[in-house]
CSV table of C-alpha atoms and ligand atoms in Angstrom, one decimal:
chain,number,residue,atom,x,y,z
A,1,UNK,CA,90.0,50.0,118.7
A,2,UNK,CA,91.2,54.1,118.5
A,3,UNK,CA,92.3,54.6,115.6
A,4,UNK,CA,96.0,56.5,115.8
A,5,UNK,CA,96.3,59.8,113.9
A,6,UNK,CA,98.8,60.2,111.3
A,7,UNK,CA,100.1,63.4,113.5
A,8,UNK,CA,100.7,64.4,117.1
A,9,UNK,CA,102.2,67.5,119.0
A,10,UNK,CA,105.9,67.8,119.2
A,11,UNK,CA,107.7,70.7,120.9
A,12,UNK,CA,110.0,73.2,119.6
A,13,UNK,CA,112.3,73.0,122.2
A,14,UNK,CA,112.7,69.9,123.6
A,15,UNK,CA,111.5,67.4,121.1
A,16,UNK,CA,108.3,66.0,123.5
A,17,UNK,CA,105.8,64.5,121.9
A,18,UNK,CA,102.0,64.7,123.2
A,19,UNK,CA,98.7,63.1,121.7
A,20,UNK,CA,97.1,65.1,119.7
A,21,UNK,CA,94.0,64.2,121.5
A,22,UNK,CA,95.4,66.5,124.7
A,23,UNK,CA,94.7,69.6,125.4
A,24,UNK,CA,98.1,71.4,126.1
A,25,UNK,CA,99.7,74.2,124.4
A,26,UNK,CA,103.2,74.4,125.7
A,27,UNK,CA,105.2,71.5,126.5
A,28,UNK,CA,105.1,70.4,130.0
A,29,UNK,CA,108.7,69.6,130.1
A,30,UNK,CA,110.3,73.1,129.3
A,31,UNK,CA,107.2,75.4,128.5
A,32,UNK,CA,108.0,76.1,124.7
A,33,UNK,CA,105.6,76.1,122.3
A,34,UNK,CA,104.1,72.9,120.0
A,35,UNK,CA,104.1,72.3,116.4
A,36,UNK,CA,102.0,69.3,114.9
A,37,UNK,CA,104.1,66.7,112.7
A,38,UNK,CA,103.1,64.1,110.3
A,39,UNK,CA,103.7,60.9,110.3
A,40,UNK,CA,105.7,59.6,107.0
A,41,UNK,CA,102.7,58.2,105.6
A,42,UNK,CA,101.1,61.3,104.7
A,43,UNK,CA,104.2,63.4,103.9
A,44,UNK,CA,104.3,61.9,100.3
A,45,UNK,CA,104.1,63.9,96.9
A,46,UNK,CA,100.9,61.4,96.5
A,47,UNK,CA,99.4,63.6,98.4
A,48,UNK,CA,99.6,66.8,95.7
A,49,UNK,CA,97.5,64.5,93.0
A,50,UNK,CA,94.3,64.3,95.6
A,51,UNK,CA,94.8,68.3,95.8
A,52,UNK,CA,94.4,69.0,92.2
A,53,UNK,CA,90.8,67.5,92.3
A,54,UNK,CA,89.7,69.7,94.1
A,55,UNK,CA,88.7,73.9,94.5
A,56,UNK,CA,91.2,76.0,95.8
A,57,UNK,CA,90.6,76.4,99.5
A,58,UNK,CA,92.0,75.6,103.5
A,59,UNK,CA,90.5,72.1,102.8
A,60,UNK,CA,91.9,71.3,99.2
A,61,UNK,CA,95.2,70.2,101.8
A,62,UNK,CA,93.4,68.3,104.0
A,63,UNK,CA,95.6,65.1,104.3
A,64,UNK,CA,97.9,67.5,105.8
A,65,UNK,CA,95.7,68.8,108.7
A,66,UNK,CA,95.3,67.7,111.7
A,67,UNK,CA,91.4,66.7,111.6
A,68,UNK,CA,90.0,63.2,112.6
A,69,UNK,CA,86.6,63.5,111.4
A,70,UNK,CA,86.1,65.2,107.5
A,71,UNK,CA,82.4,64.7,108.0
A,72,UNK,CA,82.1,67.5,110.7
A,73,UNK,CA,84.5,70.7,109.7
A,74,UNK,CA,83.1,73.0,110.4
A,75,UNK,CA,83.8,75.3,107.5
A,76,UNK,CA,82.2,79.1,105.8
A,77,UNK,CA,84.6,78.9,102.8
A,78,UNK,CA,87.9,80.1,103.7
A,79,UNK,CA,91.1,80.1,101.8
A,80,UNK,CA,91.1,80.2,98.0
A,81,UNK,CA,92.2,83.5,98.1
A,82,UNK,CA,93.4,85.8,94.8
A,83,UNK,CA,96.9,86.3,94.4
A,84,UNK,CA,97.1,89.8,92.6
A,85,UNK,CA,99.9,90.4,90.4
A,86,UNK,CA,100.6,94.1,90.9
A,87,UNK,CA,102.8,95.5,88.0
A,88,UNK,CA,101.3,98.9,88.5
A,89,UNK,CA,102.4,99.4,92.3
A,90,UNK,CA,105.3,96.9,91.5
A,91,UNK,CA,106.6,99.4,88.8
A,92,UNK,CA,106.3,102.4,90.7
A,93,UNK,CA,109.6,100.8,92.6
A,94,UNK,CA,110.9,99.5,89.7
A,95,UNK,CA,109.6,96.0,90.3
A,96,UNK,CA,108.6,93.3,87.8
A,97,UNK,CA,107.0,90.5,90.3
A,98,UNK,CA,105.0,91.9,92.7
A,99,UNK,CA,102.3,89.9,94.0
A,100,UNK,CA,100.0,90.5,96.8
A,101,UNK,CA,98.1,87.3,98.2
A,102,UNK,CA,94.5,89.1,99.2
A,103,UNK,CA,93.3,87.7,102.4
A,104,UNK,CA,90.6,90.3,102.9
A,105,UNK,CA,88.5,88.3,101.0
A,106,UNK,CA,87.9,85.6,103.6
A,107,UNK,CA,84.9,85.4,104.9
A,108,UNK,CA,85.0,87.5,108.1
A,109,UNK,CA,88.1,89.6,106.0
A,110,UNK,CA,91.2,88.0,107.2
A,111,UNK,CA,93.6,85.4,107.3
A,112,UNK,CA,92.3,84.4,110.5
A,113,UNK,CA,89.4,82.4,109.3
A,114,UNK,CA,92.1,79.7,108.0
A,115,UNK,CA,93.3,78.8,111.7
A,116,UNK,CA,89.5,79.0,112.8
A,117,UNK,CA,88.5,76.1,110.3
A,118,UNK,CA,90.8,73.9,111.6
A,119,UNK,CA,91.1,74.7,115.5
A,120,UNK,CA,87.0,75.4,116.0
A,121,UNK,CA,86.9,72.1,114.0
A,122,UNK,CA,89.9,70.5,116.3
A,123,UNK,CA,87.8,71.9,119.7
A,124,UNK,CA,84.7,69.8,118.2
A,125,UNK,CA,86.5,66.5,118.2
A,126,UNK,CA,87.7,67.5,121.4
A,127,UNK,CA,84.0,67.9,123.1
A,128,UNK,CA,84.4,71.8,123.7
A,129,UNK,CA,82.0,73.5,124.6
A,130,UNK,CA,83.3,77.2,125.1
A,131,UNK,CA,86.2,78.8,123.2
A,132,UNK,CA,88.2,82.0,123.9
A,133,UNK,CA,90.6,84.2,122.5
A,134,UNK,CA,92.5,87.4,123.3
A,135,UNK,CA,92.9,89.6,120.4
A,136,UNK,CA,93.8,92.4,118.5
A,137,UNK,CA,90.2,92.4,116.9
A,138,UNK,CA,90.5,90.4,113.8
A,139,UNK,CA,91.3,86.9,115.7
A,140,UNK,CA,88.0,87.5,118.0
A,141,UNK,CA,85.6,88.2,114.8
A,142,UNK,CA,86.6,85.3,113.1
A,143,UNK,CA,86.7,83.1,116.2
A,144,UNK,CA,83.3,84.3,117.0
A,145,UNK,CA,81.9,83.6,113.5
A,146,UNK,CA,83.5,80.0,113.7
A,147,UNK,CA,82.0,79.2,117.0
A,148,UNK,CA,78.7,80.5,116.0
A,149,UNK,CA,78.7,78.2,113.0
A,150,UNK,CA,79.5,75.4,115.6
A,151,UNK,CA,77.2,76.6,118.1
A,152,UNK,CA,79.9,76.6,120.5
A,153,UNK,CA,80.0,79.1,123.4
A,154,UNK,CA,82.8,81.9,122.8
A,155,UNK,CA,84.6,84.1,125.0
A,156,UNK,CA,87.1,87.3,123.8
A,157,UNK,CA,88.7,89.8,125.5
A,158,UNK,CA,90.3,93.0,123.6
A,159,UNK,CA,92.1,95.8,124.7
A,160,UNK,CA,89.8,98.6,125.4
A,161,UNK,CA,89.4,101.1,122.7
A,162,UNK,CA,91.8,99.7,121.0
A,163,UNK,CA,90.3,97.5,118.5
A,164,UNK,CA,89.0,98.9,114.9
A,165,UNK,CA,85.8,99.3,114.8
A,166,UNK,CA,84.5,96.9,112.1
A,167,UNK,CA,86.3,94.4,114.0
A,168,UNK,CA,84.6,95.1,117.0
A,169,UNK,CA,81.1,95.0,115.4
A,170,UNK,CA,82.3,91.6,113.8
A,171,UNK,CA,82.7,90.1,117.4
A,172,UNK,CA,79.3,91.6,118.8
A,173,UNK,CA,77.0,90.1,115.9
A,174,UNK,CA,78.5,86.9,115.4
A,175,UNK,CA,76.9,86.6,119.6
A,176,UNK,CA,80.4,86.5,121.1
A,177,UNK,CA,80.8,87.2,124.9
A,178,UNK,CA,82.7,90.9,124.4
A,179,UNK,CA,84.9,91.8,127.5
A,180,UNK,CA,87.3,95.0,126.8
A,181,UNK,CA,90.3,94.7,129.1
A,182,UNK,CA,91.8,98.1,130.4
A,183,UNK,CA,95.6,97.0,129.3
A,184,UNK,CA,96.8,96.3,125.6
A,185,UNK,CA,96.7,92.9,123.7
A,186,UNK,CA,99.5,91.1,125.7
A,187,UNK,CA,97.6,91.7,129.4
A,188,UNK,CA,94.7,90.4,127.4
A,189,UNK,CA,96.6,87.3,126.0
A,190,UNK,CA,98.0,86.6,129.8
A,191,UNK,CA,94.6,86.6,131.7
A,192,UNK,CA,92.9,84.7,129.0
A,193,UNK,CA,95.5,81.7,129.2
A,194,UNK,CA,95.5,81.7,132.6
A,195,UNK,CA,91.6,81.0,132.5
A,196,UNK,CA,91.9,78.2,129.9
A,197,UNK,CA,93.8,76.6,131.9
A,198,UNK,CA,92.2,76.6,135.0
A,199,UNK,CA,88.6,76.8,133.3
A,200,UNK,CA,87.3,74.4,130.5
A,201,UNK,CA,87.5,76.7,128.1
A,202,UNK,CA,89.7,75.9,124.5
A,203,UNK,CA,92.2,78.4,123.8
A,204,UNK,CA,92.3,79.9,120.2
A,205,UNK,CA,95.2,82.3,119.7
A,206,UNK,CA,98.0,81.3,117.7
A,207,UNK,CA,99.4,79.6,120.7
A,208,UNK,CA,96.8,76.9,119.4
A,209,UNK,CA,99.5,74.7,117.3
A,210,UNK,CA,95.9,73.4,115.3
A,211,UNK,CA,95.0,77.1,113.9
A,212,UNK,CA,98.7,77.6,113.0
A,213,UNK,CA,98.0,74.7,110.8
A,214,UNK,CA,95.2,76.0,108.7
A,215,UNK,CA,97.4,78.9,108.6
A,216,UNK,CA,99.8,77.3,106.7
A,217,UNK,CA,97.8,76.9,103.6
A,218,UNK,CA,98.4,80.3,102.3
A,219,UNK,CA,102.0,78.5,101.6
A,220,UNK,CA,100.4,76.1,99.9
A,221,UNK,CA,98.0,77.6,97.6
A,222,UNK,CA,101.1,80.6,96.8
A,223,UNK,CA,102.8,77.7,95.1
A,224,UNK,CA,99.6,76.0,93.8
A,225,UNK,CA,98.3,80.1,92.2
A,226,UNK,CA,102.5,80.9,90.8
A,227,UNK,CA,102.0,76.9,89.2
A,228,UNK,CA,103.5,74.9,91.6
A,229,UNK,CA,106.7,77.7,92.1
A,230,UNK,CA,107.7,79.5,95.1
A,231,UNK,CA,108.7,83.0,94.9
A,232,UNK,CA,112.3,84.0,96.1
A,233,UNK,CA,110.6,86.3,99.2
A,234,UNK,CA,108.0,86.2,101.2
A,235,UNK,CA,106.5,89.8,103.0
A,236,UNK,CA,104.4,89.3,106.0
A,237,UNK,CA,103.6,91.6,108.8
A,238,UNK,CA,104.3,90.1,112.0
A,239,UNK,CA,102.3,91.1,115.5
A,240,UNK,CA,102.2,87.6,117.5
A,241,UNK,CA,104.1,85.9,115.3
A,242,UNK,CA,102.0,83.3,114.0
A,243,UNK,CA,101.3,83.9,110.8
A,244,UNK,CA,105.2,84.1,109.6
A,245,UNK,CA,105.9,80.8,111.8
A,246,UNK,CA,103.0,78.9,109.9
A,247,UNK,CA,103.7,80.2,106.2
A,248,UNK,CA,107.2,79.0,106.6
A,249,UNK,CA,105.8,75.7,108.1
A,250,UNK,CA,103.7,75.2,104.7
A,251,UNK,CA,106.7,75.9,103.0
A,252,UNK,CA,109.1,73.5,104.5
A,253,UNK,CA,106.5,70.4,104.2
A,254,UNK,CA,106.3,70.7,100.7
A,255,UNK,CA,109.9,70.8,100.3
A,256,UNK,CA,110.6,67.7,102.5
A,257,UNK,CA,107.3,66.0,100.8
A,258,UNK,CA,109.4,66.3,98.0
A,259,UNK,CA,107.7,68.6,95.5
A,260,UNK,CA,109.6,71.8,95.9
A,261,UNK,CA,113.2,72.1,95.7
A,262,UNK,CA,113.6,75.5,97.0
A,263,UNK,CA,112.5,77.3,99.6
A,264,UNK,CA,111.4,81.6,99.8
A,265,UNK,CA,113.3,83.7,102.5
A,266,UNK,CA,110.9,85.3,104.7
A,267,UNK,CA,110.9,88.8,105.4
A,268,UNK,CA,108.8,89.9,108.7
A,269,UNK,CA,107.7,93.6,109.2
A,270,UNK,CA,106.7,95.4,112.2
A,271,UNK,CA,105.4,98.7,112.8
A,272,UNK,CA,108.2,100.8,114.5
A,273,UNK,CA,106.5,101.0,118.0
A,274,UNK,CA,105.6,97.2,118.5
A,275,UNK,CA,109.1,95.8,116.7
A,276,UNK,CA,110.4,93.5,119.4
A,277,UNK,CA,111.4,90.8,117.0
A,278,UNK,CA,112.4,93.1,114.1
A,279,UNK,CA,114.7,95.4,116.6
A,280,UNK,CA,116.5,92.1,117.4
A,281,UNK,CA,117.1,90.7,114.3
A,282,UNK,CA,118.5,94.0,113.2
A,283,UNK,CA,121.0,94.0,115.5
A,284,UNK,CA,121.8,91.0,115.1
A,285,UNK,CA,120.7,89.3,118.0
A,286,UNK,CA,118.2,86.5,118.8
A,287,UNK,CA,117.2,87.7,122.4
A,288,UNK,CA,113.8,89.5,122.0
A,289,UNK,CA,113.2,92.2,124.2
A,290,UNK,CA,109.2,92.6,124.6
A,291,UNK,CA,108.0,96.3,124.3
A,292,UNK,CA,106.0,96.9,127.5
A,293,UNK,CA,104.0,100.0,125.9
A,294,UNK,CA,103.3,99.5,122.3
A,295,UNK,CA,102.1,101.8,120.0
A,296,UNK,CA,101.0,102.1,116.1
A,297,UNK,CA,98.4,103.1,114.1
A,298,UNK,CA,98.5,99.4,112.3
A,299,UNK,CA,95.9,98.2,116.0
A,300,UNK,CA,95.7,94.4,114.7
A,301,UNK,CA,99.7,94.3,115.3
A,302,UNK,CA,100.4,96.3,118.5
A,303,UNK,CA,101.7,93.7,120.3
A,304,UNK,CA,104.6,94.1,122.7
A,305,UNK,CA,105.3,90.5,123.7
A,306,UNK,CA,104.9,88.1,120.7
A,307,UNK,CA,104.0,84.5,121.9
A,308,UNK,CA,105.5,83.0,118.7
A,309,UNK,CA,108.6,85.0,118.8
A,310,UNK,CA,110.8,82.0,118.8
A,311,UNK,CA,109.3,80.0,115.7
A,312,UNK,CA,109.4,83.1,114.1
A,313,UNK,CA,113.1,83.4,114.5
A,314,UNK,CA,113.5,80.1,113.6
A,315,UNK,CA,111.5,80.9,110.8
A,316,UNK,CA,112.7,84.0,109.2
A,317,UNK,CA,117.0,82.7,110.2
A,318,UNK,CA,116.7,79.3,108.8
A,319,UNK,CA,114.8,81.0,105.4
A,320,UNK,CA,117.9,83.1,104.6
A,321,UNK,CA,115.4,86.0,105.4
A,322,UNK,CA,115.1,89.5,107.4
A,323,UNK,CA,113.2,91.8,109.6
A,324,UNK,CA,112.2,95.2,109.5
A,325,UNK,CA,110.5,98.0,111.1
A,326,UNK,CA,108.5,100.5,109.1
A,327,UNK,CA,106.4,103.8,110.2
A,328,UNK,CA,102.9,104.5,110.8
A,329,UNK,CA,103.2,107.2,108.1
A,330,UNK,CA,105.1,104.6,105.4
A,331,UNK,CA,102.1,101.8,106.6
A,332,UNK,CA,99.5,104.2,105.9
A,333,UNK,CA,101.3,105.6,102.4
A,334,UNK,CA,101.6,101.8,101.5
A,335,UNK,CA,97.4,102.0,102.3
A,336,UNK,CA,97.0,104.7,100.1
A,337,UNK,CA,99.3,103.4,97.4
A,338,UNK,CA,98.0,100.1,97.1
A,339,UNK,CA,94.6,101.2,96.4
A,340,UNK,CA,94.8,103.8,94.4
A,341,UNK,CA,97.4,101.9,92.3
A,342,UNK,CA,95.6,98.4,92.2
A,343,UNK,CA,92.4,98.4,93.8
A,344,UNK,CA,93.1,96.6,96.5
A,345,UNK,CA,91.8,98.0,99.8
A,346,UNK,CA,94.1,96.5,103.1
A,347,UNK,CA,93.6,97.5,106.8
A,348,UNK,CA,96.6,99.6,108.1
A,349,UNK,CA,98.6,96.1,109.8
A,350,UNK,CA,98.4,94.1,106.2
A,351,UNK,CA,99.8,97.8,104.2
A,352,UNK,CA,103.0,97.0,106.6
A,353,UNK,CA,104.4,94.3,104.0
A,354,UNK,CA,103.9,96.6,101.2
A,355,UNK,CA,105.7,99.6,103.3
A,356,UNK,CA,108.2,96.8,103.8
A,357,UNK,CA,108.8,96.3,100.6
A,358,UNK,CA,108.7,99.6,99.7
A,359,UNK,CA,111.8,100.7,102.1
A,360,UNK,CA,113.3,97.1,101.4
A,361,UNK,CA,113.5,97.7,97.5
A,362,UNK,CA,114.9,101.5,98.2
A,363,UNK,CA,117.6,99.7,100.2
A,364,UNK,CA,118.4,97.4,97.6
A,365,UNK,CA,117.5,94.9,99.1
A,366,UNK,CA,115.0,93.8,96.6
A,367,UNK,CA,116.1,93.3,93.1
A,368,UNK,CA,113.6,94.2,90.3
A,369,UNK,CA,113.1,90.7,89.0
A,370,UNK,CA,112.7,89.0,92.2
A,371,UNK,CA,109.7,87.7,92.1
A,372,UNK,CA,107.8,88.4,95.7
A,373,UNK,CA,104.5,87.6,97.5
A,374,UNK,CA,103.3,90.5,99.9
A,375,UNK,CA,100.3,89.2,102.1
A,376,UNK,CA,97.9,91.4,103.0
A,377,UNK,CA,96.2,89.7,105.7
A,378,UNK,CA,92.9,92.0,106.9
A,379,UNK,CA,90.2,94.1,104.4
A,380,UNK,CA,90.6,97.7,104.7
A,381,UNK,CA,86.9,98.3,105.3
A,382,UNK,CA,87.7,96.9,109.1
A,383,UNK,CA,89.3,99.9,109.7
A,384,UNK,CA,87.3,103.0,108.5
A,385,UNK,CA,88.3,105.4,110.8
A,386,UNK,CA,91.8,105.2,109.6
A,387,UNK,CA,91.1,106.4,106.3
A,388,UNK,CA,88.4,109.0,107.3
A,389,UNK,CA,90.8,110.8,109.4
A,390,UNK,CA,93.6,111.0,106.6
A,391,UNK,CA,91.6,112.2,103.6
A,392,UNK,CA,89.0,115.4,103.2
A,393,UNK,CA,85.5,114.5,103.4
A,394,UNK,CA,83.9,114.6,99.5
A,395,UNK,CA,82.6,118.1,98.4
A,396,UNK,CA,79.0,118.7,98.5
A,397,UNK,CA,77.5,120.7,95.9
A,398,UNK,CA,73.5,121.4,95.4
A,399,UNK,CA,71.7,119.0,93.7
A,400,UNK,CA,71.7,120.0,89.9
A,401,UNK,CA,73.8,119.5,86.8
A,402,UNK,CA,75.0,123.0,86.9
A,403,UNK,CA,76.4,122.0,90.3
A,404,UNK,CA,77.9,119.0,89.5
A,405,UNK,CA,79.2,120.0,86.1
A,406,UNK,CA,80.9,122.9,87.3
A,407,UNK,CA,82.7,121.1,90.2
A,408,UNK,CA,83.6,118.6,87.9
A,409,UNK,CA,85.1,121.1,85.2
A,410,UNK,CA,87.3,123.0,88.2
A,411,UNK,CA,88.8,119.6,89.2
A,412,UNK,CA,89.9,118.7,85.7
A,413,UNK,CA,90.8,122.5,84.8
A,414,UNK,CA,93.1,122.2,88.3
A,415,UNK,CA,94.4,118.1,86.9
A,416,UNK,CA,94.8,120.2,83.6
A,417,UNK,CA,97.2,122.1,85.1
A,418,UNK,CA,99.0,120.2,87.3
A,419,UNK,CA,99.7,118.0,84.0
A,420,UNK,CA,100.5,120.7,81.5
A,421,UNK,CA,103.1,121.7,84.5
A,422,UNK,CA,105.4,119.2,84.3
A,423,UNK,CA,105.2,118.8,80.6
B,501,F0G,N1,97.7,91.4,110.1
B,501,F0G,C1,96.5,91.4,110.7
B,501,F0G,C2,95.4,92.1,109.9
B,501,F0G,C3,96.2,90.9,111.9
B,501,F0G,O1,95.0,90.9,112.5
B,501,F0G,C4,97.3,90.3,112.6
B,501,F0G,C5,97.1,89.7,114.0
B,501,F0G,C6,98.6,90.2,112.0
B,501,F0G,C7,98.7,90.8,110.7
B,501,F0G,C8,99.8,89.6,112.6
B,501,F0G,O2,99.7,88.2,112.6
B,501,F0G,O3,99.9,87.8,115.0
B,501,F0G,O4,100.2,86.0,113.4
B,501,F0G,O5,101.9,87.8,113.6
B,501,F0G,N2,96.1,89.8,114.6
B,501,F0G,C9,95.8,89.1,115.9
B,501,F0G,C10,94.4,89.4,116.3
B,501,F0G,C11,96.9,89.4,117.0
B,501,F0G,O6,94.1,89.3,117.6
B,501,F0G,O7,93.6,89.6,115.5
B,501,F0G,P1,100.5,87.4,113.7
């Protein structure tokens, strides 16, 4: 007998429900996107007491994703990621709760790897055998390093020239098929769904209601880090949209589970020249109008035509929350800031939450004993090229201790000065 799984696919929309053994990503009724639900029998605060046994990771949650078969995840350690208190940025602003949930150190560097686990898991249950992505960069190296780890075939297409370069190396080593498309992310996304659907081939962009589940977790390990609180805001930069839709997902199941009582608003920042969901919000609106030619420093988020745009309304409306846009200069200030002020080193995309937070609380619209959670979803060592262009190369001085000492002594007599200045 098949065993039936606690979960299936539901749309957005329309309410259809599909197996969970299918392979559809948009309901075939009205074309909206798909969510997985649980059945009642696993949304119990039960649950929670499993949890505490064990680490802090994607998997310590597992009876609430969508996996058949615990014996074959297919898994290189994601999740169980440090929530930084930040007092020293967070002052700066006049802020007393400043967290920033570090997803750099996953292990290809971003948030991404959580969806992976579960959806490269989810496509060997399914009998894949090739798996494809369009992407920004970041999606495409952790989707490669998954599928290498399942010995599955893998397939991603990036916009050409476009992608950071660490990201790109990522791709190339992990033995993905690399095709650079001459058209941003969005003509990228397009052709590749087009093939999965008239190729076998498993589609893994956010799109993917499995990865979005895996994604979730950073809700769930926020409240598990803060002791089983939620914070009163959520900051998350937003490019496709996936990310926001699945934090607020975690957050709402362990509020109707029963063991939270209130839920974070959720702020979503976008950098001024991709900013279709932001731009609406701020008007006041709800109809998104895609930007055909985006543009912004912050590559992992210039997208023009989110696919998740409308769970990410849903999202960031039903929270109490906001949108914003911010600047490539602010994102790359937020960079600068949040590494030299707490050692924490973010590619340009993740400093957008802490640029949004940064205009936000100079609006007052962040009060200094709110307690938020800023995530900073890629490393900053994806991106070199980004820094190397803002900053002076280091000095070079001969090698010997005259050399050094003296260059040394100028920089402090200069620091010296600067100091006894303002005194
Ligand atoms: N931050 C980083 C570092 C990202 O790589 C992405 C998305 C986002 C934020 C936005 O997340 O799309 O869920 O709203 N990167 C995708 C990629 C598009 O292809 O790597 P989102």
């Amino acid at each position: 007998m098949v065993r039936e799984e606690p979960y299936c696919l539901v749309c957005i929309e329309c309410g259809a429900k599909y197996s969970p053994s299918e392979i559809i990503y948009k309901c075939r009724r009205c074309g909206n996107l798909l969510s997985v639900e649980y059945e009642s029998e696993v949304m119990t605060p039960e649950v929670s007491e499993r949890w505490i046994k064990r680490n802090l990771s994607v998997w310590r949650y597992m009876e609430l994703l969508p996996i058949s078969d615990r014996n074959k995840i297919v898994s290189l350690g994601e999740g169980g990621t440090s929530l930084n208190k930040c007092p020293r940025l967070g002052g700066e602003f006049g802020l007393r709760s400043i967290y920033v949930k570090n997803e750099g150190e996953n292990p290809t560097g971003s948030f991404k790897d959580r969806g992976m686990t579960v959806g490269v898991t989810k496509a060997l249950e399914l009998g894949i055998k090739r798996v494809a992505c369009a992407s920004t960069g970041n999606t495409s190296a952790s989707l490669a390093a998954y599928a290498a780890r399942a010995g599955l075939e893998c397939v991603v297409l990036i916009p050409s020239g476009k992608v950071a370069f660490g990201k790109l190396i990522q791709a190339i080593i992990y033995g993905a098929r690399v095709i650079q498309v001459k058209g941003n992310f969005d003509d990228a996304l397009k052709i590749i769904e087009k093939l999965c659907s008239t190729y076998s081939i498993y589609l893994l962009n956010s799109l993917n209601p499995f990865r979005l589940e895996g994604q979730k977790t950073i809700a769930f390990e926020i409240w598990d880090q803060l002791g089983r609180r939620v914070p009163d805001k959520i900051i998350v930069p937003v490019g496709n949209a996936g990310n926001i839709s699945a934090i607020w997902k975690g957050f709402k199941e362990l509020y109707s589970i029963g063991l939270i009582s209130k839920l974070p608003e959720m702020i979503g920042i976008q950098a001024e020249g991709a900013a279709p969901i932001a731009e609406a919000l701020k008007k006041g609106t709800e109809k998104v109008r895609f930007v055909e030619k985006p543009e912004t420093v912050a590559t992992a988020i210039r997208i023009g035509s989110p696919v998740n745009w409308k769970k990410a309304v849903k999202a960031i409306r039903e929270s109490g929350g906001l949108a914003e846009t911010v600047s490539d200069v602010e994102i790359l200030e937020a960079q600068r800031l949040l590494a030299q002020r707490e050692g924490i080193f973010v590619e340009p995309a993740s400093a957008a939450s802490i640029a949004g937070l940064i205009k936000l609380t100079r609006r007052g619209l962040i009060e200094r004993d709110e307690e938020v959670v800023c995530i900073a979803t890629g490393h900053g060592l994806k991106d070199p090229d980004v820094v190397l262009k803002q900053f002076p190369r280091p000095v070079e001085v001969e090698a010997s201790i005259e050399s050094v000492a003296e260059m040394i002594l100028t920089h402090n007599l200069k620091a010296d000065r600067v100091v006894s200045a303002e005194m």
